[in-house]
PDB file of C-alpha atoms and ligand atoms in Angstrom:
ATOM      1  CA  MET N  28     -12.426   0.460   3.499  1.00  0.00           C
ATOM      2  CA  ALA N  29     -13.903  -1.879   6.024  1.00  0.00           C
ATOM      3  CA  ILE N  30     -13.819  -2.188   9.776  1.00  0.00           C
ATOM      4  CA  GLU N  31     -11.233  -4.831  10.589  1.00  0.00           C
ATOM      5  CA  ARG N  32      -9.432  -6.298  13.564  1.00  0.00           C
ATOM      6  CA  THR N  33      -5.695  -6.810  13.918  1.00  0.00           C
ATOM      7  CA  LEU N  34      -3.394  -8.233  16.580  1.00  0.00           C
ATOM      8  CA  SER N  35      -0.893  -5.922  18.228  1.00  0.00           C
ATOM      9  CA  ILE N  36       1.777  -6.902  20.731  1.00  0.00           C
ATOM     10  CA  ILE N  37       3.827  -4.487  22.797  1.00  0.00           C
ATOM     11  CA  LYS N  38       7.001  -6.563  23.005  1.00  0.00           C
ATOM     12  CA  PRO N  39       9.190  -6.949  26.145  1.00  0.00           C
ATOM     13  CA  ASP N  40      11.377  -3.949  25.224  1.00  0.00           C
ATOM     14  CA  GLY N  41       8.304  -1.684  24.987  1.00  0.00           C
ATOM     15  CA  VAL N  42       7.063  -2.852  28.394  1.00  0.00           C
ATOM     16  CA  GLU N  43      10.555  -2.372  29.885  1.00  0.00           C
ATOM     17  CA  LYS N  44      10.739   1.189  28.516  1.00  0.00           C
ATOM     18  CA  ASN N  45       7.418   2.100  30.163  1.00  0.00           C
ATOM     19  CA  VAL N  46       5.739   3.164  26.929  1.00  0.00           C
ATOM     20  CA  ILE N  47       2.630   0.943  27.153  1.00  0.00           C
ATOM     21  CA  GLY N  48       0.436   3.991  27.753  1.00  0.00           C
ATOM     22  CA  LYS N  49       2.017   6.068  24.991  1.00  0.00           C
ATOM     23  CA  ILE N  50       1.578   3.249  22.476  1.00  0.00           C
ATOM     24  CA  ILE N  51      -2.055   2.584  23.373  1.00  0.00           C
ATOM     25  CA  ALA N  52      -2.778   6.339  23.304  1.00  0.00           C
ATOM     26  CA  ARG N  53      -1.320   6.521  19.797  1.00  0.00           C
ATOM     27  CA  PHE N  54      -3.555   3.690  18.578  1.00  0.00           C
ATOM     28  CA  GLU N  55      -6.625   5.364  20.071  1.00  0.00           C
ATOM     29  CA  GLU N  56      -5.704   8.735  18.556  1.00  0.00           C
ATOM     30  CA  GLU N  57      -5.375   7.098  15.143  1.00  0.00           C
ATOM     31  CA  GLY N  58      -8.736   5.350  15.322  1.00  0.00           C
ATOM     32  CA  LEU N  59      -7.602   1.886  16.386  1.00  0.00           C
ATOM     33  CA  THR N  60      -9.713   0.911  19.361  1.00  0.00           C
ATOM     34  CA  PRO N  61      -8.702  -1.896  21.736  1.00  0.00           C
ATOM     35  CA  VAL N  62     -11.396  -4.612  21.877  1.00  0.00           C
ATOM     36  CA  GLY N  63      -9.244  -6.998  23.925  1.00  0.00           C
ATOM     37  CA  ILE N  64      -6.151  -6.384  26.077  1.00  0.00           C
ATOM     38  CA  ARG N  65      -4.129  -8.667  28.275  1.00  0.00           C
ATOM     39  CA  MET N  66      -0.621  -8.949  29.662  1.00  0.00           C
ATOM     40  CA  ALA N  67       1.261 -12.204  29.322  1.00  0.00           C
ATOM     41  CA  HIS N  68       4.720 -13.552  29.991  1.00  0.00           C
ATOM     42  CA  LEU N  69       4.987 -15.930  27.056  1.00  0.00           C
ATOM     43  CA  ALA N  70       6.241 -19.453  27.623  1.00  0.00           C
ATOM     44  CA  ARG N  71       8.832 -20.649  25.136  1.00  0.00           C
ATOM     45  CA  HIS N  72       6.309 -22.873  23.317  1.00  0.00           C
ATOM     46  CA  GLU N  73       3.855 -19.965  23.033  1.00  0.00           C
ATOM     47  CA  ALA N  74       6.443 -17.680  21.419  1.00  0.00           C
ATOM     48  CA  GLU N  75       7.621 -20.515  19.154  1.00  0.00           C
ATOM     49  CA  GLY N  76       4.051 -21.250  18.098  1.00  0.00           C
ATOM     50  CA  PHE N  77       3.242 -17.618  17.458  1.00  0.00           C
ATOM     51  CA  TYR N  78       6.320 -17.126  15.256  1.00  0.00           C
ATOM     52  CA  ALA N  79       6.255 -20.652  13.735  1.00  0.00           C
ATOM     53  CA  VAL N  80       6.318 -19.156  10.225  1.00  0.00           C
ATOM     54  CA  HIS N  81       9.869 -17.913  10.969  1.00  0.00           C
ATOM     55  CA  LYS N  82      11.205 -21.154  12.481  1.00  0.00           C
ATOM     56  CA  GLU N  83      13.718 -21.789   9.690  1.00  0.00           C
ATOM     57  CA  ARG N  84      15.105 -18.239   9.818  1.00  0.00           C
ATOM     58  CA  PRO N  85      18.567 -17.723  11.356  1.00  0.00           C
ATOM     59  CA  PHE N  86      17.210 -15.248  13.926  1.00  0.00           C
ATOM     60  CA  PHE N  87      14.450 -17.564  15.245  1.00  0.00           C
ATOM     61  CA  GLY N  88      16.294 -18.541  18.444  1.00  0.00           C
ATOM     62  CA  GLU N  89      17.066 -14.930  19.294  1.00  0.00           C
ATOM     63  CA  LEU N  90      13.494 -13.903  18.536  1.00  0.00           C
ATOM     64  CA  VAL N  91      12.028 -16.519  20.894  1.00  0.00           C
ATOM     65  CA  GLU N  92      14.592 -15.631  23.578  1.00  0.00           C
ATOM     66  CA  PHE N  93      13.638 -11.955  23.310  1.00  0.00           C
ATOM     67  CA  MET N  94       9.872 -12.498  23.240  1.00  0.00           C
ATOM     68  CA  THR N  95      10.047 -14.593  26.425  1.00  0.00           C
ATOM     69  CA  ARG N  96      12.370 -12.175  28.272  1.00  0.00           C
ATOM     70  CA  GLY N  97       9.572 -10.425  30.107  1.00  0.00           C
ATOM     71  CA  PRO N  98       5.872  -9.636  29.923  1.00  0.00           C
ATOM     72  CA  VAL N  99       4.177  -8.355  26.787  1.00  0.00           C
ATOM     73  CA  VAL N 100       0.858  -6.590  26.204  1.00  0.00           C
ATOM     74  CA  VAL N 101      -1.348  -8.377  23.681  1.00  0.00           C
ATOM     75  CA  MET N 102      -4.175  -6.408  22.081  1.00  0.00           C
ATOM     76  CA  ALA N 103      -6.890  -6.891  19.508  1.00  0.00           C
ATOM     77  CA  LEU N 104      -7.395  -3.525  17.797  1.00  0.00           C
ATOM     78  CA  GLU N 105     -10.460  -2.607  15.769  1.00  0.00           C
ATOM     79  CA  GLY N 106     -10.894   0.156  13.218  1.00  0.00           C
ATOM     80  CA  GLU N 107     -11.043   1.076   9.550  1.00  0.00           C
ATOM     81  CA  ASP N 108      -8.402  -0.771   7.612  1.00  0.00           C
ATOM     82  CA  ALA N 109      -6.901  -1.847  10.953  1.00  0.00           C
ATOM     83  CA  VAL N 110      -4.259  -4.231   9.582  1.00  0.00           C
ATOM     84  CA  ALA N 111      -2.631  -1.717   7.218  1.00  0.00           C
ATOM     85  CA  LYS N 112      -3.192   1.196   9.588  1.00  0.00           C
ATOM     86  CA  ASN N 113      -1.394  -0.590  12.404  1.00  0.00           C
ATOM     87  CA  ARG N 114       1.542  -1.484  10.114  1.00  0.00           C
ATOM     88  CA  GLU N 115       1.748   2.168   9.096  1.00  0.00           C
ATOM     89  CA  ILE N 116       1.785   3.375  12.717  1.00  0.00           C
ATOM     90  CA  MET N 117       4.436   0.740  13.614  1.00  0.00           C
ATOM     91  CA  GLY N 118       6.889   1.570  10.827  1.00  0.00           C
ATOM     92  CA  ALA N 119       9.395  -0.710   9.096  1.00  0.00           C
ATOM     93  CA  THR N 120      10.685  -3.899  10.784  1.00  0.00           C
ATOM     94  CA  ASN N 121      14.158  -2.373  11.038  1.00  0.00           C
ATOM     95  CA  PRO N 122      13.836   0.786  13.168  1.00  0.00           C
ATOM     96  CA  ALA N 123      16.761   2.334  11.281  1.00  0.00           C
ATOM     97  CA  GLU N 124      14.466   2.315   8.230  1.00  0.00           C
ATOM     98  CA  ALA N 125      11.246   3.226  10.025  1.00  0.00           C
ATOM     99  CA  ALA N 126       9.609   6.511   8.976  1.00  0.00           C
ATOM    100  CA  GLU N 127       9.841   9.415  11.393  1.00  0.00           C
ATOM    101  CA  GLY N 128       7.154   9.421  14.056  1.00  0.00           C
ATOM    102  CA  THR N 129       6.343   5.709  13.731  1.00  0.00           C
ATOM    103  CA  LEU N 130       6.379   3.640  16.907  1.00  0.00           C
ATOM    104  CA  ARG N 131       9.510   1.773  15.870  1.00  0.00           C
ATOM    105  CA  ALA N 132      11.331   5.002  14.980  1.00  0.00           C
ATOM    106  CA  LEU N 133      10.328   6.463  18.336  1.00  0.00           C
ATOM    107  CA  TYR N 134      10.940   3.543  20.659  1.00  0.00           C
ATOM    108  CA  ALA N 135      12.806   0.627  19.045  1.00  0.00           C
ATOM    109  CA  THR N 136      16.529   0.006  19.333  1.00  0.00           C
ATOM    110  CA  ASP N 137      17.241  -2.604  16.660  1.00  0.00           C
ATOM    111  CA  ILE N 138      15.662  -5.022  14.221  1.00  0.00           C
ATOM    112  CA  GLY N 139      15.517  -7.762  16.838  1.00  0.00           C
ATOM    113  CA  GLU N 140      13.996  -5.548  19.539  1.00  0.00           C
ATOM    114  CA  ASN N 141      11.463  -3.534  17.625  1.00  0.00           C
ATOM    115  CA  THR N 142       8.856  -2.797  20.306  1.00  0.00           C
ATOM    116  CA  VAL N 143       5.662  -3.802  18.509  1.00  0.00           C
ATOM    117  CA  HIS N 144       4.141  -6.626  16.502  1.00  0.00           C
ATOM    118  CA  GLY N 145       1.299  -6.169  14.045  1.00  0.00           C
ATOM    119  CA  SER N 146      -0.498  -8.757  11.902  1.00  0.00           C
ATOM    120  CA  ASP N 147       0.460  -8.591   8.222  1.00  0.00           C
ATOM    121  CA  SER N 148      -2.912  -9.588   6.688  1.00  0.00           C
ATOM    122  CA  ALA N 149      -6.567  -9.843   7.699  1.00  0.00           C
ATOM    123  CA  GLU N 150      -6.291 -13.613   7.441  1.00  0.00           C
ATOM    124  CA  ASN N 151      -3.293 -13.779   9.789  1.00  0.00           C
ATOM    125  CA  ALA N 152      -4.945 -11.247  12.100  1.00  0.00           C
ATOM    126  CA  ALA N 153      -7.864 -13.629  12.631  1.00  0.00           C
ATOM    127  CA  ILE N 154      -5.470 -16.519  13.344  1.00  0.00           C
ATOM    128  CA  GLU N 155      -3.306 -14.427  15.697  1.00  0.00           C
ATOM    129  CA  ILE N 156      -6.259 -12.982  17.624  1.00  0.00           C
ATOM    130  CA  LYS N 157      -7.568 -16.523  18.176  1.00  0.00           C
ATOM    131  CA  TYR N 158      -4.103 -17.580  19.364  1.00  0.00           C
ATOM    132  CA  PHE N 159      -4.308 -15.176  22.309  1.00  0.00           C
ATOM    133  CA  PHE N 160      -7.983 -14.457  22.965  1.00  0.00           C
ATOM    134  CA  SER N 161     -11.088 -16.541  23.510  1.00  0.00           C
ATOM    135  CA  ASP N 162     -14.441 -15.111  22.375  1.00  0.00           C
ATOM    136  CA  VAL N 163     -15.408 -13.967  25.881  1.00  0.00           C
ATOM    137  CA  GLN N 164     -12.182 -11.900  26.134  1.00  0.00           C
ATOM    138  CA  LEU N 165     -13.132  -9.806  23.081  1.00  0.00           C
ATOM    139  CA  PHE N 166     -15.588  -6.934  23.175  1.00  0.00           C
ATOM    140  CA  SER N 167     -17.633  -5.050  20.637  1.00  0.00           C
ATOM    141  CA  ARG N 168     -17.174  -1.280  20.918  1.00  0.00           C
ATOM    142  CA  GLY N 169     -19.712  -0.330  18.257  1.00  0.00           C
TER     143      GLY N 169
HETATM  144  P1  LIG S 230       7.444  -7.663  11.274  1.00  0.00           P
HETATM  145  O1  LIG S 230       7.520  -7.788  12.777  1.00  0.00           O
HETATM  146  O2  LIG S 230       7.706  -6.259  10.811  1.00  0.00           O
HETATM  147  O3  LIG S 230       6.201  -8.271  10.701  1.00  0.00           O
HETATM  148  P2  LIG S 230       8.821 -10.054  10.296  1.00  0.00           P
HETATM  149  O4  LIG S 230       7.481 -10.723  10.324  1.00  0.00           O
HETATM  150  O5  LIG S 230       9.593 -10.119   9.020  1.00  0.00           O
HETATM  151  O6  LIG S 230       8.692  -8.493  10.683  1.00  0.00           O
HETATM  152  O7  LIG S 230       9.742 -10.643  11.436  1.00  0.00           O
HETATM  153  C1  LIG S 230       9.211 -10.932  12.717  1.00  0.00           C
HETATM  154  C2  LIG S 230      10.183 -10.452  13.766  1.00  0.00           C
HETATM  155  O8  LIG S 230      11.402 -11.195  13.663  1.00  0.00           O
HETATM  156  C3  LIG S 230      10.605  -8.993  13.635  1.00  0.00           C
HETATM  157  O9  LIG S 230       9.676  -8.102  14.204  1.00  0.00           O
HETATM  158  C4  LIG S 230      11.914  -8.998  14.365  1.00  0.00           C
HETATM  159  C5  LIG S 230      12.499 -10.356  13.995  1.00  0.00           C
HETATM  160  N1  LIG S 230      13.390 -10.222  12.828  1.00  0.00           N
HETATM  161  C6  LIG S 230      13.007 -10.095  11.530  1.00  0.00           C
HETATM  162  N2  LIG S 230      14.074  -9.989  10.715  1.00  0.00           N
HETATM  163  C7  LIG S 230      15.161 -10.053  11.520  1.00  0.00           C
HETATM  164  C8  LIG S 230      16.578 -10.007  11.297  1.00  0.00           C
HETATM  165  N3  LIG S 230      17.079  -9.873  10.085  1.00  0.00           N
HETATM  166  N4  LIG S 230      17.387 -10.084  12.385  1.00  0.00           N
HETATM  167  C9  LIG S 230      16.887 -10.238  13.637  1.00  0.00           C
HETATM  168  N5  LIG S 230      15.555 -10.283  13.919  1.00  0.00           N
HETATM  169  C10 LIG S 230      14.714 -10.201  12.882  1.00  0.00           C
HETATM  170 MG1  LIG S 231       5.508 -10.179  10.580  1.00  0.00          MG
END
């Protein structure tokens, strides 16, 4: 296993529920260290660009509406096997199917409002981190 980086987003529902701290604490406890953090209220074009891969899906409009509803917390997380580890901590896309104790089982209400985003591959993680962070906004934690 290698040290990797992944992109995590605490979505508007997570921010609204006041679980930013709990989510970041969980990542730290599980060995995923933030190397970049910022809050953003995404503009429509930013949410559309981020989720461009889903633009033909029937839920795309709803997804963009939701992601622009309020501020999000965007993080680059670093750790062993970070991409898979983050997906494991998040749980399944549909919270009804998410394993007990995962972030989506704990905090999400439905498939459309599922509290957290996590990159699905190392390749997409690199693209997604670049989408939100410039080099000077990322830090090495050794
Ligand atoms: P994930 O976020 O687990 O990577 P995804 O990439 O398939 O899931 O989809 C991106 C987001 O789109 C997902 O977090 C919530 C929304 N979404 C996916 N499938 C959906 C559906 N069937 N109905 C409504 N929203 C959906
Ligand atoms: Mg995805």
